[in-house]
């Protein structure tokens, strides 16, 4: 997985967007623009069900791909805590906690509901 390079690309894109538009990130957009800590990763994670990989930690964010049920992958695990984002109900639970990661078989990565990962 390319967790470090994707995070750097997202941060760079956010900075360029801010420079071009003059917009300033607010508390509502900070979670989407903040690079997750990918200094270490938890590997061989298998979702409890197929989940969408989102561009930001909220269900209204763009779906970038899917991570299939039982398919091995990895999540950023540098701070050992999920990111707080939008509320959702997935895998039989309601939460607002998200992890950044994706399946090993593709280069697709994104935000996934923490309740669907055995972390």
PDB file of C-alpha atoms in Angstrom:
ATOM      1  CA  UNK A   1       0.000   0.000   0.000  1.00  0.00           C
ATOM      2  CA  UNK A   2       1.087   3.560  -0.640  1.00  0.00           C
ATOM      3  CA  UNK A   3      -0.248   5.169   2.544  1.00  0.00           C
ATOM      4  CA  UNK A   4       2.569   7.703   2.998  1.00  0.00           C
ATOM      5  CA  UNK A   5       2.592   8.904  -0.626  1.00  0.00           C
ATOM      6  CA  UNK A   6      -1.201   9.240  -0.764  1.00  0.00           C
ATOM      7  CA  UNK A   7      -1.255  11.260   2.438  1.00  0.00           C
ATOM      8  CA  UNK A   8       1.452  13.573   1.078  1.00  0.00           C
ATOM      9  CA  UNK A   9      -0.454  14.007  -2.191  1.00  0.00           C
ATOM     10  CA  UNK A  10      -3.685  14.831  -0.351  1.00  0.00           C
ATOM     11  CA  UNK A  11      -1.930  17.379   1.866  1.00  0.00           C
ATOM     12  CA  UNK A  12      -0.252  19.002  -1.148  1.00  0.00           C
ATOM     13  CA  UNK A  13      -3.570  19.167  -3.027  1.00  0.00           C
ATOM     14  CA  UNK A  14      -5.257  20.762  -0.016  1.00  0.00           C
ATOM     15  CA  UNK A  15      -2.506  23.391   0.267  1.00  0.00           C
ATOM     16  CA  UNK A  16      -2.668  24.211  -3.450  1.00  0.00           C
ATOM     17  CA  UNK A  17      -6.467  24.470  -3.280  1.00  0.00           C
ATOM     18  CA  UNK A  18      -6.200  26.845  -0.335  1.00  0.00           C
ATOM     19  CA  UNK A  19      -3.623  28.979  -2.140  1.00  0.00           C
ATOM     20  CA  UNK A  20      -5.741  29.190  -5.301  1.00  0.00           C
ATOM     21  CA  UNK A  21      -9.071  29.887  -3.620  1.00  0.00           C
ATOM     22  CA  UNK A  22      -7.926  31.806  -0.581  1.00  0.00           C
ATOM     23  CA  UNK A  23     -10.160  29.571   1.521  1.00  0.00           C
ATOM     24  CA  UNK A  24      -9.193  28.702   5.042  1.00  0.00           C
ATOM     25  CA  UNK A  25      -9.931  25.267   6.509  1.00  0.00           C
ATOM     26  CA  UNK A  26     -12.483  25.303   9.306  1.00  0.00           C
ATOM     27  CA  UNK A  27     -13.231  22.746  11.992  1.00  0.00           C
ATOM     28  CA  UNK A  28     -15.797  21.172   9.662  1.00  0.00           C
ATOM     29  CA  UNK A  29     -13.249  20.535   6.905  1.00  0.00           C
ATOM     30  CA  UNK A  30     -10.191  19.837   9.033  1.00  0.00           C
ATOM     31  CA  UNK A  31     -10.784  16.067   9.263  1.00  0.00           C
ATOM     32  CA  UNK A  32     -10.891  15.711   5.483  1.00  0.00           C
ATOM     33  CA  UNK A  33      -7.763  17.816   4.931  1.00  0.00           C
ATOM     34  CA  UNK A  34      -5.691  16.378   7.779  1.00  0.00           C
ATOM     35  CA  UNK A  35      -3.222  13.715   6.740  1.00  0.00           C
ATOM     36  CA  UNK A  36      -3.687  10.577   8.855  1.00  0.00           C
ATOM     37  CA  UNK A  37      -0.655   9.378  10.799  1.00  0.00           C
ATOM     38  CA  UNK A  38       0.648   6.516   8.694  1.00  0.00           C
ATOM     39  CA  UNK A  39       3.973   6.133  10.478  1.00  0.00           C
ATOM     40  CA  UNK A  40       2.921   2.566  11.169  1.00  0.00           C
ATOM     41  CA  UNK A  41       0.186   0.371   9.753  1.00  0.00           C
ATOM     42  CA  UNK A  42      -1.881  -2.495  11.021  1.00  0.00           C
ATOM     43  CA  UNK A  43      -1.751  -5.214   8.353  1.00  0.00           C
ATOM     44  CA  UNK A  44      -3.863  -8.271   7.553  1.00  0.00           C
ATOM     45  CA  UNK A  45      -7.034  -6.456   8.584  1.00  0.00           C
ATOM     46  CA  UNK A  46     -10.206  -8.039   7.144  1.00  0.00           C
ATOM     47  CA  UNK A  47     -13.471  -6.037   7.087  1.00  0.00           C
ATOM     48  CA  UNK A  48     -16.550  -7.705   8.590  1.00  0.00           C
ATOM     49  CA  UNK A  49     -18.485  -6.726   5.446  1.00  0.00           C
ATOM     50  CA  UNK A  50     -17.731  -4.963   2.165  1.00  0.00           C
ATOM     51  CA  UNK A  51     -17.161  -1.253   2.821  1.00  0.00           C
ATOM     52  CA  UNK A  52     -16.743   1.844   0.676  1.00  0.00           C
ATOM     53  CA  UNK A  53     -13.415   3.681   0.719  1.00  0.00           C
ATOM     54  CA  UNK A  54     -14.340   7.352   1.185  1.00  0.00           C
ATOM     55  CA  UNK A  55     -12.426  10.533   0.303  1.00  0.00           C
ATOM     56  CA  UNK A  56     -13.210  11.980   3.755  1.00  0.00           C
ATOM     57  CA  UNK A  57     -14.395  10.451   7.056  1.00  0.00           C
ATOM     58  CA  UNK A  58     -18.113  10.878   6.357  1.00  0.00           C
ATOM     59  CA  UNK A  59     -20.721   8.912   4.412  1.00  0.00           C
ATOM     60  CA  UNK A  60     -21.479  11.831   2.093  1.00  0.00           C
ATOM     61  CA  UNK A  61     -17.859  11.889   0.850  1.00  0.00           C
ATOM     62  CA  UNK A  62     -17.011  10.489  -2.569  1.00  0.00           C
ATOM     63  CA  UNK A  63     -16.654   6.699  -2.717  1.00  0.00           C
ATOM     64  CA  UNK A  64     -13.211   5.909  -4.164  1.00  0.00           C
ATOM     65  CA  UNK A  65     -13.659   2.152  -4.324  1.00  0.00           C
ATOM     66  CA  UNK A  66     -14.579  -0.801  -2.130  1.00  0.00           C
ATOM     67  CA  UNK A  67     -12.835  -3.132   0.287  1.00  0.00           C
ATOM     68  CA  UNK A  68     -14.410  -6.570   0.174  1.00  0.00           C
ATOM     69  CA  UNK A  69     -15.537  -8.598   3.170  1.00  0.00           C
ATOM     70  CA  UNK A  70     -12.679 -10.771   4.441  1.00  0.00           C
ATOM     71  CA  UNK A  71     -10.158  -9.266   2.006  1.00  0.00           C
ATOM     72  CA  UNK A  72      -6.770  -8.556   3.640  1.00  0.00           C
ATOM     73  CA  UNK A  73      -5.611  -4.962   3.819  1.00  0.00           C
ATOM     74  CA  UNK A  74      -4.040  -2.387   6.086  1.00  0.00           C
ATOM     75  CA  UNK A  75      -4.948   0.727   8.060  1.00  0.00           C
ATOM     76  CA  UNK A  76      -2.883   3.667   9.298  1.00  0.00           C
ATOM     77  CA  UNK A  77      -2.178   2.980  12.916  1.00  0.00           C
ATOM     78  CA  UNK A  78       0.417   5.525  14.030  1.00  0.00           C
ATOM     79  CA  UNK A  79      -1.662   7.083  16.796  1.00  0.00           C
ATOM     80  CA  UNK A  80      -3.615   3.859  17.568  1.00  0.00           C
ATOM     81  CA  UNK A  81      -6.933   5.740  17.536  1.00  0.00           C
ATOM     82  CA  UNK A  82      -9.578   6.180  14.847  1.00  0.00           C
ATOM     83  CA  UNK A  83     -10.414   9.635  13.485  1.00  0.00           C
ATOM     84  CA  UNK A  84     -13.672  11.289  14.505  1.00  0.00           C
ATOM     85  CA  UNK A  85     -15.842  12.119  11.496  1.00  0.00           C
ATOM     86  CA  UNK A  86     -19.425  11.903  10.349  1.00  0.00           C
ATOM     87  CA  UNK A  87     -21.887   9.603  12.108  1.00  0.00           C
ATOM     88  CA  UNK A  88     -22.939   6.349  10.420  1.00  0.00           C
ATOM     89  CA  UNK A  89     -24.484   2.952  11.055  1.00  0.00           C
ATOM     90  CA  UNK A  90     -22.428   0.090   9.617  1.00  0.00           C
ATOM     91  CA  UNK A  91     -21.753  -3.532  10.529  1.00  0.00           C
ATOM     92  CA  UNK A  92     -24.588  -3.425  13.054  1.00  0.00           C
ATOM     93  CA  UNK A  93     -23.299  -0.440  15.065  1.00  0.00           C
ATOM     94  CA  UNK A  94     -23.615   3.346  15.053  1.00  0.00           C
ATOM     95  CA  UNK A  95     -20.446   5.412  15.443  1.00  0.00           C
ATOM     96  CA  UNK A  96     -18.505   8.435  14.169  1.00  0.00           C
ATOM     97  CA  UNK A  97     -15.063   6.740  14.194  1.00  0.00           C
ATOM     98  CA  UNK A  98     -13.120   6.097  10.969  1.00  0.00           C
ATOM     99  CA  UNK A  99      -9.806   4.518   9.902  1.00  0.00           C
ATOM    100  CA  UNK A 100      -7.755   5.284   6.775  1.00  0.00           C
ATOM    101  CA  UNK A 101      -6.647   2.288   4.721  1.00  0.00           C
ATOM    102  CA  UNK A 102      -7.591  -0.174   2.030  1.00  0.00           C
ATOM    103  CA  UNK A 103      -7.179  -3.648   0.548  1.00  0.00           C
ATOM    104  CA  UNK A 104      -3.766  -5.079  -0.337  1.00  0.00           C
ATOM    105  CA  UNK A 105      -4.889  -6.137  -3.822  1.00  0.00           C
ATOM    106  CA  UNK A 106      -5.378  -2.573  -5.131  1.00  0.00           C
ATOM    107  CA  UNK A 107      -3.833   0.860  -4.745  1.00  0.00           C
ATOM    108  CA  UNK A 108      -7.225   2.234  -3.650  1.00  0.00           C
ATOM    109  CA  UNK A 109      -7.244   3.746  -0.167  1.00  0.00           C
ATOM    110  CA  UNK A 110      -9.671   5.864   1.794  1.00  0.00           C
ATOM    111  CA  UNK A 111     -11.663   6.316   4.986  1.00  0.00           C
ATOM    112  CA  UNK A 112     -13.605   3.279   6.244  1.00  0.00           C
ATOM    113  CA  UNK A 113     -16.048   2.889   9.174  1.00  0.00           C
ATOM    114  CA  UNK A 114     -14.166   1.723  12.270  1.00  0.00           C
ATOM    115  CA  UNK A 115     -17.071  -0.520  13.325  1.00  0.00           C
ATOM    116  CA  UNK A 116     -16.429  -2.726  10.293  1.00  0.00           C
ATOM    117  CA  UNK A 117     -12.780  -3.373  11.090  1.00  0.00           C
ATOM    118  CA  UNK A 118     -11.550  -5.789  13.788  1.00  0.00           C
ATOM    119  CA  UNK A 119      -9.065  -3.262  15.181  1.00  0.00           C
TER     120      UNK A 119
END
